[in-house]
Amino acid sequence: MMKKNKPVKITLAHINDTHSYFEPQSLQLQLNIDGKMISPYVSNGGFSRIATRAKQLKVTALQKNRDFIFVHAGDCFQGTLYFSLFKGKANSDMLNALGIDVMTIGNHELDMGNEPVAEFLDRIEFPLLAGNWDLTNELTTKSHYLKGRPNLLSYQPAQQTARWMTRVVDGESVAIFGVSLDKMADIANVDPDTPFVNATETARNTVRAIRESGVNKIILLSHLGFTGDCELAEKVDGISLIVGGHSHNLLGDFSDLGLKKEAEYGHQVNDTYIVQAGFHSQALGHCEIDFAADGSVSAFKGKNELLIGRRLCTDASLLTANDDAIHAQASLYLTEHENVVICKKDPRLQSLLQDKYIPRVRKLQSTVIANLTKDMRHIRIPDLNGGSEIAPLVAESFAHMMNKDGHQIDFAIHNAGGVRTSLFQGNISICDIAGKLLPFAVPIGAYHIKGKYIAQALEGAINNATNNGVIGTGSGSYPYTYNLDFSYHAQRPLGQRIAGLMINTTQDGWVDIDDEKHYYGSSSAYTMKGKEGYEALTMMDGDGVVSHHSMADCFIDFIQDAPHRL
């Protein structure tokens, strides 16, 4: 005889898209105080404040005889030097210290392939949900094998469901599972032998299986984005709460603080509530959910809270506080605001950050690796003054790094949008490269490809960047190259716009590229996927090789080996 279900009361706290923003950030508010607009800066968010507020909420929950669950809805990787420099180690340390109960995988966890996820799983003290990640055909020869890891709750192909975890509250089970973007291969660099499958079908099958097991209280941690969550809730019945991420929505009304008003917190689609808590560790969301015995939600209330420091400052440096009467009124206004918490930093989290990571980050921020005698301009599409002076060197740095790894690279291509800024006269630090010039920790790779496809990729990228006969996605696709030379003729028919394509060889210097000959190229893993006009690169032999070197790693190494090139 099946056990009779009973009501359950839970307090759930949640964060998402924290992107390695462990330290507080400067945030400018727009406040109307007695008819006068002021724009003070405040210290906003950070993991130490999140820890303080989460502990307060847990104490309150337990006092009310409610269970307390703390979750992360994906994308903790990328974002700051803490990821660029430590590639996920700092993230695991900080999330462990924060005390989250479970996390779902985001697309940025897979920007550098599966291996950093495997290393993350080795370190974390909580389960990682990846319910539509199919590891069935994963190659067993990998050093970073994922299938069968007990703390990775992935897809179950035989049942076509996610693995789920069960939280037992006063003898009653609550099921929690996760799904992420099923188009993961399009926006991240998941290994090709471990695809993501349809999120909606996985969710529908999982809800059915959970209910068949006798559990009727179901929470989904999603990394589909707010629109995707709403669509899933329309199509799949039986999920009480979706805790979302990916689209960076700070749900609730923060318009009187000068922030964009988005959907209400606890947006309801059918019988499912949907929550999300912004991005970059700026806020903590929390809600009280009362489940009836039949699994339905009998009561729901909650909100996002912007976590800030006490001082109202004059500028983004946060060094000088405003101390006049109107700012004193503003301080009182913020103290009483229902969606703001004046929050102290948790000493344990702050000590971990201060003792283990901040000194190393500060040192690297000040480590000078080059000195520029003049400005170096970056521009996406060449103008009358020429093209980017930096992007071709970034492409060359890819070849430089891959050659050091034993590859024999003939050429390299990099998209203009992968370079984010110009470089200016004076000292250049590691922070300037990894934090500003090349902030995305996307790996580089190498591939064998016929000459005719190189021409097609170059034309496709320029067509895309200039909207020349195609629906382009922006100027960021414009190609900059190492060891290639060509001209582009905008008025010629599609497929005939690249002329005079040549390659610089060690033996013969500049020679015409042979359409049918194979050449060995290097690009970012993003470009290798054929995105934004580079479709012809997918005609490479096999899948190519993706390294564990980020773009910034390559350029820093290149500058240190050849400082005269700048």
Coordinates of C-alpha atoms in Angstrom, one line a residue:
M1 CA 0.0 0.0 0.0
M2 CA 1.4 3.4 -1.1
K3 CA 2.2 5.8 1.8
K4 CA -0.3 8.7 2.1
N5 CA 1.2 12.1 1.1
K6 CA 1.1 15.0 3.5
P7 CA 1.6 18.8 3.4
V8 CA 5.1 20.3 3.4
K9 CA 6.4 23.8 4.0
I10 CA 9.7 25.0 2.5
T11 CA 11.7 28.2 2.3
L12 CA 13.8 28.2 -0.9
A13 CA 16.7 30.7 -1.5
H14 CA 18.2 31.0 -4.9
I15 CA 20.9 32.6 -7.1
N16 CA 21.8 32.2 -10.7
D17 CA 24.3 33.5 -13.3
T18 CA 26.8 34.6 -10.6
H19 CA 29.7 34.4 -13.2
S20 CA 32.5 34.5 -10.6
Y21 CA 31.4 37.9 -9.2
F22 CA 32.6 37.0 -5.7
E23 CA 33.4 40.5 -4.7
P24 CA 30.9 43.4 -4.4
Q25 CA 30.4 45.6 -7.4
S26 CA 29.6 49.3 -7.7
L27 CA 26.0 50.0 -8.6
Q28 CA 24.5 53.4 -9.3
L29 CA 20.9 54.0 -8.1
Q30 CA 18.4 56.6 -9.3
L31 CA 16.3 57.7 -6.4
N32 CA 13.5 60.3 -6.1
I33 CA 13.7 61.8 -2.6
D34 CA 11.0 64.4 -1.9
G35 CA 10.9 65.3 -5.6
K36 CA 14.7 65.6 -6.0
M37 CA 16.5 63.0 -8.1
I38 CA 19.8 61.8 -6.8
S39 CA 22.2 59.1 -8.2
P40 CA 24.4 57.7 -5.4
Y41 CA 26.7 54.7 -5.8
V42 CA 26.4 51.7 -3.5
S43 CA 28.4 48.6 -2.9
N44 CA 26.2 45.8 -4.3
G45 CA 26.1 42.1 -3.8
G46 CA 29.0 39.6 -3.6
F47 CA 29.2 36.2 -2.1
S48 CA 29.9 37.4 1.4
R49 CA 26.7 39.4 1.5
I50 CA 24.7 36.5 0.0
A51 CA 26.1 34.2 2.7
T52 CA 25.0 36.6 5.5
R53 CA 21.5 36.9 4.1
A54 CA 21.1 33.2 3.4
K55 CA 22.0 32.4 7.0
Q56 CA 19.5 34.9 8.2
L57 CA 16.8 33.3 6.1
K58 CA 17.7 29.8 7.2
V59 CA 17.4 30.8 10.9
T60 CA 14.0 32.4 10.2
A61 CA 12.8 29.3 8.3
L62 CA 13.8 26.9 11.0
Q63 CA 12.1 29.1 13.6
K64 CA 8.9 28.7 11.6
N65 CA 9.3 24.9 11.3
R66 CA 10.0 25.2 7.6
D67 CA 12.7 23.3 5.7
F68 CA 15.4 25.5 4.1
I69 CA 16.9 24.8 0.6
F70 CA 19.5 27.0 -1.1
V71 CA 20.0 26.5 -4.9
H72 CA 22.0 27.8 -7.8
A73 CA 20.3 27.8 -11.3
G74 CA 23.5 27.7 -13.3
D75 CA 26.3 29.8 -14.9
C76 CA 28.8 30.2 -12.1
F77 CA 31.7 30.1 -14.5
Q78 CA 33.2 32.9 -16.6
G79 CA 32.8 36.7 -15.9
T80 CA 35.8 37.9 -13.9
L81 CA 39.5 37.3 -13.3
Y82 CA 38.6 34.7 -10.7
F83 CA 37.6 32.4 -13.5
S84 CA 40.1 33.6 -16.1
L85 CA 42.9 32.8 -13.7
F86 CA 41.6 29.8 -11.7
K87 CA 39.3 28.1 -14.3
G88 CA 36.7 26.9 -11.8
K89 CA 38.7 26.2 -8.7
A90 CA 37.7 29.4 -7.0
N91 CA 34.1 28.8 -8.0
S92 CA 34.0 25.4 -6.3
D93 CA 35.6 26.8 -3.1
M94 CA 33.3 29.7 -2.9
L95 CA 30.1 27.8 -3.6
N96 CA 31.1 25.1 -1.1
A97 CA 31.6 27.9 1.5
L98 CA 28.3 29.5 0.6
G99 CA 26.6 26.2 1.5
I100 CA 24.3 25.7 -1.5
D101 CA 22.4 22.4 -1.5
V102 CA 22.3 21.9 -5.3
M103 CA 23.1 23.5 -8.6
T104 CA 22.0 23.0 -12.2
I105 CA 24.5 23.2 -15.0
G106 CA 24.6 26.3 -17.2
N107 CA 26.0 26.9 -20.7
H108 CA 29.0 28.8 -19.5
E109 CA 30.1 25.8 -17.4
L110 CA 30.8 24.2 -20.8
D111 CA 32.6 27.0 -22.6
M112 CA 35.8 25.1 -22.3
G113 CA 34.5 21.6 -22.9
N114 CA 33.7 18.9 -20.4
E115 CA 37.0 18.7 -18.6
P116 CA 36.6 21.8 -16.4
V117 CA 33.2 20.4 -15.4
A118 CA 34.8 17.1 -14.4
E119 CA 37.3 19.0 -12.2
F120 CA 34.5 21.1 -10.7
L121 CA 32.7 17.8 -9.8
D122 CA 35.8 16.6 -8.1
R123 CA 35.7 19.6 -5.8
I124 CA 32.1 20.5 -5.0
E125 CA 30.2 19.2 -2.0
F126 CA 26.7 19.4 -3.6
P127 CA 25.0 17.6 -6.5
L128 CA 25.1 19.1 -10.0
L129 CA 21.9 18.6 -12.0
A130 CA 22.1 18.1 -15.7
G131 CA 18.9 16.1 -16.4
N132 CA 19.0 16.3 -20.2
W133 CA 22.7 15.8 -20.6
D134 CA 23.1 12.4 -22.3
L135 CA 26.3 10.6 -21.4
T136 CA 25.3 7.3 -23.0
N137 CA 28.0 7.3 -25.7
E138 CA 30.7 9.1 -23.8
L139 CA 34.2 7.9 -24.8
T140 CA 35.6 5.8 -22.0
T141 CA 39.1 6.7 -22.9
K142 CA 38.7 10.2 -21.5
S143 CA 40.7 11.3 -18.5
H144 CA 37.7 13.4 -17.5
Y145 CA 35.1 10.7 -17.8
L146 CA 31.7 11.9 -16.4
K147 CA 29.3 9.0 -16.8
G148 CA 28.3 7.4 -13.5
R149 CA 29.6 10.1 -11.2
P150 CA 27.3 10.1 -8.2
N151 CA 27.2 13.9 -7.8
L152 CA 26.2 14.5 -11.5
L153 CA 22.5 13.8 -12.0
S154 CA 22.3 13.4 -15.7
Y155 CA 19.9 11.9 -18.3
Q156 CA 18.7 8.3 -18.0
P157 CA 18.3 7.1 -21.6
A158 CA 16.4 3.9 -20.9
Q159 CA 13.6 5.9 -19.1
Q160 CA 14.2 9.1 -21.1
T161 CA 14.1 11.0 -17.8
A162 CA 16.4 13.1 -15.7
R163 CA 17.9 11.7 -12.6
W164 CA 16.4 13.6 -9.7
M165 CA 17.3 14.1 -6.0
T166 CA 14.8 13.7 -3.2
R167 CA 14.6 16.0 -0.3
V168 CA 12.8 14.5 2.7
V169 CA 11.0 17.0 4.8
D170 CA 9.3 15.8 7.9
G171 CA 9.0 12.3 6.4
E172 CA 7.6 13.7 3.1
S173 CA 9.6 13.6 -0.2
V174 CA 10.2 16.6 -2.4
A175 CA 11.8 15.9 -5.9
I176 CA 14.3 18.3 -7.4
F177 CA 15.6 17.9 -11.0
G178 CA 17.3 20.1 -13.5
V179 CA 17.3 20.7 -17.3
S180 CA 19.4 23.1 -19.3
L181 CA 19.4 24.5 -22.9
D182 CA 19.0 21.6 -25.3
K183 CA 20.8 23.8 -28.0
M184 CA 23.9 23.6 -25.8
A185 CA 26.2 22.6 -28.7
D186 CA 25.2 25.9 -30.5
I187 CA 26.3 28.2 -27.7
A188 CA 28.9 26.3 -25.7
N189 CA 31.6 23.7 -26.2
V190 CA 30.2 20.5 -24.8
D191 CA 32.1 17.5 -26.0
P192 CA 30.5 16.1 -29.1
D193 CA 30.0 12.6 -27.6
T194 CA 27.8 14.0 -24.7
P195 CA 24.9 15.9 -26.3
F196 CA 22.0 17.6 -24.6
V197 CA 18.6 16.3 -25.5
N198 CA 15.2 17.9 -25.6
A199 CA 14.5 19.7 -22.3
T200 CA 10.7 19.8 -22.6
E201 CA 10.4 16.0 -23.3
T202 CA 12.8 15.2 -20.6
A203 CA 10.9 17.3 -18.1
R204 CA 7.5 15.8 -19.1
N205 CA 8.9 12.2 -18.8
T206 CA 10.6 13.1 -15.5
V207 CA 7.5 14.5 -13.9
R208 CA 5.6 11.4 -14.9
A209 CA 8.2 9.1 -13.5
I210 CA 8.5 11.1 -10.2
R211 CA 4.7 10.9 -9.7
E212 CA 4.7 7.2 -10.5
S213 CA 7.3 6.8 -7.7
G214 CA 4.8 8.2 -5.3
V215 CA 6.2 11.8 -5.0
N216 CA 3.9 14.7 -6.0
K217 CA 5.9 17.7 -4.9
I218 CA 8.3 18.7 -7.7
I219 CA 10.8 21.6 -8.1
L220 CA 12.7 22.2 -11.4
L221 CA 16.1 24.0 -11.5
S222 CA 16.3 25.3 -15.1
H223 CA 18.9 27.0 -17.2
L224 CA 16.5 27.7 -20.1
G225 CA 16.0 31.5 -19.6
F226 CA 12.8 33.1 -18.5
T227 CA 11.0 32.8 -21.8
G228 CA 12.0 29.1 -22.0
D229 CA 10.7 28.5 -18.4
C230 CA 7.3 30.1 -19.3
E231 CA 7.1 27.9 -22.4
L232 CA 8.0 24.8 -20.5
A233 CA 5.4 25.5 -17.8
E234 CA 2.8 25.9 -20.6
K235 CA 3.6 22.5 -22.0
V236 CA 4.4 20.4 -18.9
D237 CA 2.0 20.0 -16.0
G238 CA 2.9 19.0 -12.5
I239 CA 5.9 21.2 -11.7
S240 CA 5.2 23.4 -8.7
L241 CA 8.2 25.8 -8.9
I242 CA 10.7 26.6 -11.6
V243 CA 13.9 28.2 -10.4
G244 CA 15.5 29.7 -13.5
G245 CA 18.6 31.3 -14.9
H246 CA 20.4 32.2 -18.1
S247 CA 18.4 35.3 -19.1
H248 CA 19.5 37.4 -16.1
N249 CA 16.0 38.6 -15.1
L250 CA 15.8 40.4 -11.8
L251 CA 12.1 39.6 -11.2
G252 CA 10.1 42.1 -9.1
D253 CA 9.7 45.9 -9.2
F254 CA 13.0 47.8 -8.7
S255 CA 12.0 50.7 -10.9
D256 CA 12.1 53.2 -8.0
L257 CA 15.8 52.4 -7.6
G258 CA 16.5 53.1 -11.3
L259 CA 16.6 49.5 -12.4
K260 CA 14.5 48.0 -15.2
K261 CA 11.1 46.7 -14.2
E262 CA 10.7 43.1 -15.4
A263 CA 8.1 40.4 -14.7
E264 CA 6.7 40.0 -11.2
Y265 CA 8.5 37.6 -8.8
G266 CA 6.8 34.3 -8.7
H267 CA 5.4 34.7 -12.2
Q268 CA 2.6 32.1 -12.6
V269 CA 2.0 30.0 -15.7
N270 CA -0.9 27.5 -15.1
D271 CA -0.1 26.0 -11.7
T272 CA 3.7 26.7 -11.9
Y273 CA 5.5 29.5 -10.2
I274 CA 8.7 30.9 -11.9
V275 CA 11.5 32.7 -10.1
Q276 CA 14.9 34.1 -11.1
A277 CA 17.4 36.3 -9.3
G278 CA 19.2 38.6 -11.7
F279 CA 22.9 38.1 -12.3
H280 CA 26.4 38.8 -11.0
S281 CA 25.6 38.0 -7.4
Q282 CA 23.6 41.3 -7.1
A283 CA 20.6 39.8 -5.4
L284 CA 19.3 36.9 -3.4
G285 CA 15.8 35.5 -4.2
H286 CA 13.8 33.6 -1.7
C287 CA 10.3 32.3 -1.4
E288 CA 8.1 30.4 1.1
I289 CA 6.2 27.5 -0.6
D290 CA 3.4 25.6 1.1
F291 CA 2.6 22.3 -0.6
A292 CA -0.8 20.7 0.0
A293 CA -0.9 16.9 0.5
D294 CA -1.9 16.5 -3.2
G295 CA 1.3 18.3 -4.3
S296 CA -0.4 21.5 -5.3
V297 CA 0.9 24.8 -4.0
S298 CA -1.5 26.1 -1.3
A299 CA 0.5 29.3 -0.5
F300 CA 3.4 31.1 -2.2
K301 CA 5.1 34.4 -1.3
G302 CA 8.6 35.7 -2.0
K303 CA 10.8 38.3 -3.5
N304 CA 14.2 39.2 -4.8
E305 CA 16.4 41.3 -2.5
L306 CA 19.1 43.7 -3.7
L307 CA 22.0 43.3 -1.2
I308 CA 23.9 46.5 -0.6
G309 CA 26.3 48.2 1.8
R310 CA 25.4 51.0 4.1
R311 CA 27.3 53.9 2.5
L312 CA 26.0 56.1 -0.3
C313 CA 29.0 57.2 -2.3
T314 CA 29.9 60.0 -4.7
D315 CA 31.3 57.8 -7.5
A316 CA 32.0 54.3 -8.6
S317 CA 35.2 54.0 -6.7
L318 CA 33.1 53.9 -3.5
L319 CA 35.8 55.8 -1.6
T320 CA 33.9 58.9 -0.6
A321 CA 30.5 58.9 1.0
N322 CA 27.7 61.5 0.6
D323 CA 26.9 62.9 4.1
D324 CA 24.3 65.6 3.4
A325 CA 20.7 65.7 4.5
I326 CA 19.1 64.4 1.4
H327 CA 21.5 61.4 1.3
A328 CA 20.6 60.7 4.9
Q329 CA 17.0 60.6 3.8
A330 CA 18.0 58.3 0.9
S331 CA 19.7 55.9 3.4
L332 CA 16.5 55.7 5.4
Y333 CA 14.5 55.1 2.3
L334 CA 16.7 52.2 1.3
T335 CA 16.7 50.8 4.8
E336 CA 12.9 50.6 4.7
H337 CA 12.6 49.4 1.1
E338 CA 11.0 46.0 0.9
N339 CA 13.3 44.8 -1.9
V340 CA 16.6 46.0 -0.4
V341 CA 18.6 44.6 2.4
I342 CA 21.5 46.5 4.0
C343 CA 23.8 43.6 4.5
K344 CA 27.1 43.0 6.2
K345 CA 29.7 40.6 4.8
D346 CA 29.9 37.2 6.2
P347 CA 33.4 37.0 7.9
R348 CA 34.0 33.3 6.9
L349 CA 33.4 33.9 3.2
Q350 CA 35.2 37.2 3.3
S351 CA 38.3 35.5 4.9
L352 CA 38.3 32.7 2.4
L353 CA 38.3 35.3 -0.4
Q354 CA 40.8 37.6 1.2
D355 CA 43.2 34.9 2.3
K356 CA 43.1 32.6 -0.7
Y357 CA 42.2 34.5 -3.8
I358 CA 42.2 38.3 -3.6
P359 CA 46.0 38.7 -3.1
R360 CA 46.7 36.5 -6.1
V361 CA 44.2 38.4 -8.2
R362 CA 45.6 41.8 -7.1
K363 CA 49.1 40.6 -7.9
L364 CA 48.2 39.5 -11.4
Q365 CA 46.2 42.7 -11.9
S366 CA 49.4 44.6 -11.3
T367 CA 51.8 42.2 -13.1
V368 CA 53.1 44.1 -16.1
I369 CA 53.9 41.9 -19.2
A370 CA 54.5 44.6 -21.8
N371 CA 54.9 48.3 -22.3
L372 CA 53.3 50.0 -25.3
T373 CA 55.0 53.1 -26.7
K374 CA 51.8 54.0 -28.7
D375 CA 48.1 53.1 -28.7
M376 CA 47.0 50.0 -30.6
R377 CA 43.6 50.3 -32.2
H378 CA 41.0 47.7 -32.4
I379 CA 38.1 48.1 -34.8
R380 CA 35.8 45.3 -36.0
I381 CA 35.4 46.2 -39.7
P382 CA 38.3 48.0 -41.4
D383 CA 37.8 51.7 -42.2
L384 CA 39.8 54.3 -44.0
N385 CA 42.5 54.0 -41.3
G386 CA 42.8 50.3 -41.7
G387 CA 41.7 47.3 -39.6
S388 CA 42.4 46.1 -36.1
E389 CA 46.0 46.2 -35.1
I390 CA 45.3 43.7 -32.3
A391 CA 43.1 41.0 -33.7
P392 CA 45.7 39.7 -36.2
L393 CA 48.2 39.3 -33.3
V394 CA 45.6 37.5 -31.3
A395 CA 45.1 35.1 -34.2
E396 CA 48.9 34.7 -34.4
S397 CA 49.0 33.9 -30.7
F398 CA 46.7 30.9 -31.3
A399 CA 49.1 29.5 -33.8
H400 CA 52.0 30.3 -31.4
M401 CA 50.4 28.3 -28.6
M402 CA 49.2 25.4 -30.6
N403 CA 52.7 25.1 -32.2
K404 CA 54.2 25.0 -28.7
D405 CA 51.9 22.1 -28.0
G406 CA 53.3 20.2 -31.0
H407 CA 50.9 21.1 -33.7
Q408 CA 52.2 22.4 -37.0
I409 CA 49.7 25.3 -37.7
D410 CA 49.6 26.8 -41.2
F411 CA 47.2 29.7 -40.5
A412 CA 44.8 31.1 -37.9
I413 CA 41.5 33.0 -38.0
H414 CA 39.9 35.0 -35.3
N415 CA 36.6 36.9 -35.3
A416 CA 36.7 40.6 -34.5
G417 CA 34.1 40.4 -31.8
G418 CA 36.3 38.1 -29.7
V419 CA 38.6 41.1 -29.1
R420 CA 36.8 43.6 -26.8
T421 CA 38.9 46.8 -26.6
S422 CA 41.9 48.7 -27.9
L423 CA 45.2 48.8 -26.0
F424 CA 46.6 52.1 -24.9
Q425 CA 50.1 53.5 -24.4
G426 CA 51.8 52.5 -21.2
N427 CA 52.1 49.3 -19.1
I428 CA 50.0 46.3 -20.1
S429 CA 49.1 43.9 -17.2
I430 CA 47.7 40.4 -17.2
C431 CA 44.4 42.0 -16.0
D432 CA 44.3 44.2 -19.1
I433 CA 44.4 41.0 -21.3
A434 CA 42.4 38.5 -19.3
G435 CA 39.9 41.0 -17.8
K436 CA 39.4 43.5 -20.6
L437 CA 40.9 42.6 -24.0
L438 CA 40.0 38.9 -24.1
P439 CA 37.7 38.4 -21.1
F440 CA 35.8 35.3 -22.4
A441 CA 37.6 32.1 -21.3
V442 CA 36.8 30.3 -24.6
P443 CA 39.3 27.7 -25.6
I444 CA 41.2 27.6 -28.9
G445 CA 41.6 24.6 -31.1
A446 CA 43.1 23.3 -34.4
Y447 CA 41.6 21.6 -37.4
H448 CA 42.5 20.2 -40.8
I449 CA 40.5 21.7 -43.7
K450 CA 40.6 22.0 -47.5
G451 CA 41.7 25.3 -49.0
K452 CA 38.3 25.9 -50.7
Y453 CA 36.5 25.9 -47.3
I454 CA 39.0 28.5 -45.9
A455 CA 37.8 30.8 -48.7
Q456 CA 34.2 30.0 -48.0
A457 CA 34.6 30.7 -44.3
L458 CA 36.3 34.0 -44.9
E459 CA 33.6 35.1 -47.3
G460 CA 30.7 33.9 -45.1
A461 CA 32.2 35.8 -42.1
I462 CA 32.5 39.0 -44.0
N463 CA 29.1 38.6 -45.6
N464 CA 27.6 38.2 -42.2
A465 CA 29.5 41.1 -40.7
T466 CA 28.5 43.5 -43.5
N467 CA 25.0 42.1 -44.2
N468 CA 26.1 41.7 -47.8
G469 CA 23.4 39.5 -49.3
V470 CA 22.7 37.7 -46.1
I471 CA 21.0 38.3 -42.8
G472 CA 24.0 39.1 -40.7
T473 CA 24.3 38.8 -36.9
G474 CA 26.7 41.7 -36.4
S475 CA 30.1 43.1 -37.2
G476 CA 31.8 40.8 -34.6
S477 CA 32.1 38.0 -37.2
Y478 CA 34.6 40.0 -39.4
P479 CA 37.7 37.7 -39.8
Y480 CA 41.3 38.7 -38.9
T481 CA 44.0 36.2 -39.9
Y482 CA 47.5 35.1 -39.4
N483 CA 49.5 33.8 -42.4
L484 CA 46.6 34.4 -44.8
D485 CA 46.2 37.2 -47.4
F486 CA 43.2 37.8 -49.6
S487 CA 40.9 40.5 -51.1
Y488 CA 37.1 40.7 -50.8
H489 CA 35.0 42.0 -53.7
A490 CA 31.6 43.0 -52.3
Q491 CA 29.9 43.3 -55.7
R492 CA 30.6 39.8 -57.0
P493 CA 28.1 37.0 -56.7
L494 CA 27.8 35.0 -53.5
G495 CA 30.6 32.4 -53.4
Q496 CA 33.0 34.4 -55.6
R497 CA 33.9 37.3 -53.4
I498 CA 37.2 36.1 -52.0
A499 CA 40.1 36.5 -54.5
G500 CA 43.8 36.1 -54.4
L501 CA 43.8 33.9 -51.3
M502 CA 47.4 33.1 -50.3
I503 CA 49.1 31.4 -47.5
N504 CA 52.6 32.1 -46.1
T505 CA 54.7 29.0 -46.0
T506 CA 58.0 28.3 -44.3
Q507 CA 59.6 26.9 -47.5
D508 CA 58.1 29.0 -50.3
G509 CA 56.9 32.2 -48.7
W510 CA 53.5 33.4 -50.0
V511 CA 51.8 30.9 -52.4
D512 CA 48.3 30.5 -53.7
I513 CA 46.0 28.3 -51.6
D514 CA 45.1 25.0 -53.4
D515 CA 41.3 24.4 -53.2
E516 CA 41.8 20.6 -52.6
K517 CA 44.9 20.7 -50.4
H518 CA 44.5 20.3 -46.6
Y519 CA 45.8 23.0 -44.3
Y520 CA 46.1 23.1 -40.5
G521 CA 44.3 26.0 -39.0
S522 CA 43.7 27.4 -35.5
S523 CA 40.7 29.4 -34.2
S524 CA 38.6 29.7 -31.1
A525 CA 36.3 26.8 -30.3
Y526 CA 33.4 29.2 -30.9
T527 CA 34.4 30.0 -34.4
M528 CA 35.2 26.3 -35.1
K529 CA 31.5 25.6 -34.6
G530 CA 30.7 27.5 -37.7
K531 CA 28.8 30.3 -36.0
E532 CA 28.1 33.8 -37.5
G533 CA 29.1 33.1 -41.1
Y534 CA 31.8 30.6 -40.4
E535 CA 29.7 27.5 -41.4
A536 CA 32.4 26.4 -43.9
L537 CA 34.7 25.6 -41.0
T538 CA 32.4 22.7 -40.1
M539 CA 33.7 21.0 -43.2
M540 CA 36.9 20.3 -41.3
D541 CA 38.1 16.7 -41.1
G542 CA 36.4 15.2 -38.1
D543 CA 35.8 17.5 -35.0
G544 CA 39.2 19.0 -34.8
V545 CA 41.1 19.4 -31.5
V546 CA 40.0 21.7 -28.8
S547 CA 42.8 22.6 -26.3
H548 CA 42.5 23.8 -22.7
H549 CA 44.1 27.2 -23.5
S550 CA 41.9 30.2 -23.4
M551 CA 42.3 33.1 -25.8
A552 CA 43.8 35.2 -23.0
D553 CA 46.2 32.4 -22.1
C554 CA 47.5 32.4 -25.7
F555 CA 47.9 36.1 -26.0
I556 CA 49.6 36.5 -22.6
D557 CA 52.0 33.7 -23.5
F558 CA 52.7 35.2 -26.9
I559 CA 53.5 38.7 -25.5
Q560 CA 55.8 37.2 -22.9
D561 CA 57.6 35.2 -25.6
A562 CA 57.7 37.9 -28.2
P563 CA 57.2 41.4 -26.5
H564 CA 58.7 43.1 -29.6
R565 CA 55.6 42.2 -31.6
L566 CA 53.6 44.9 -29.7

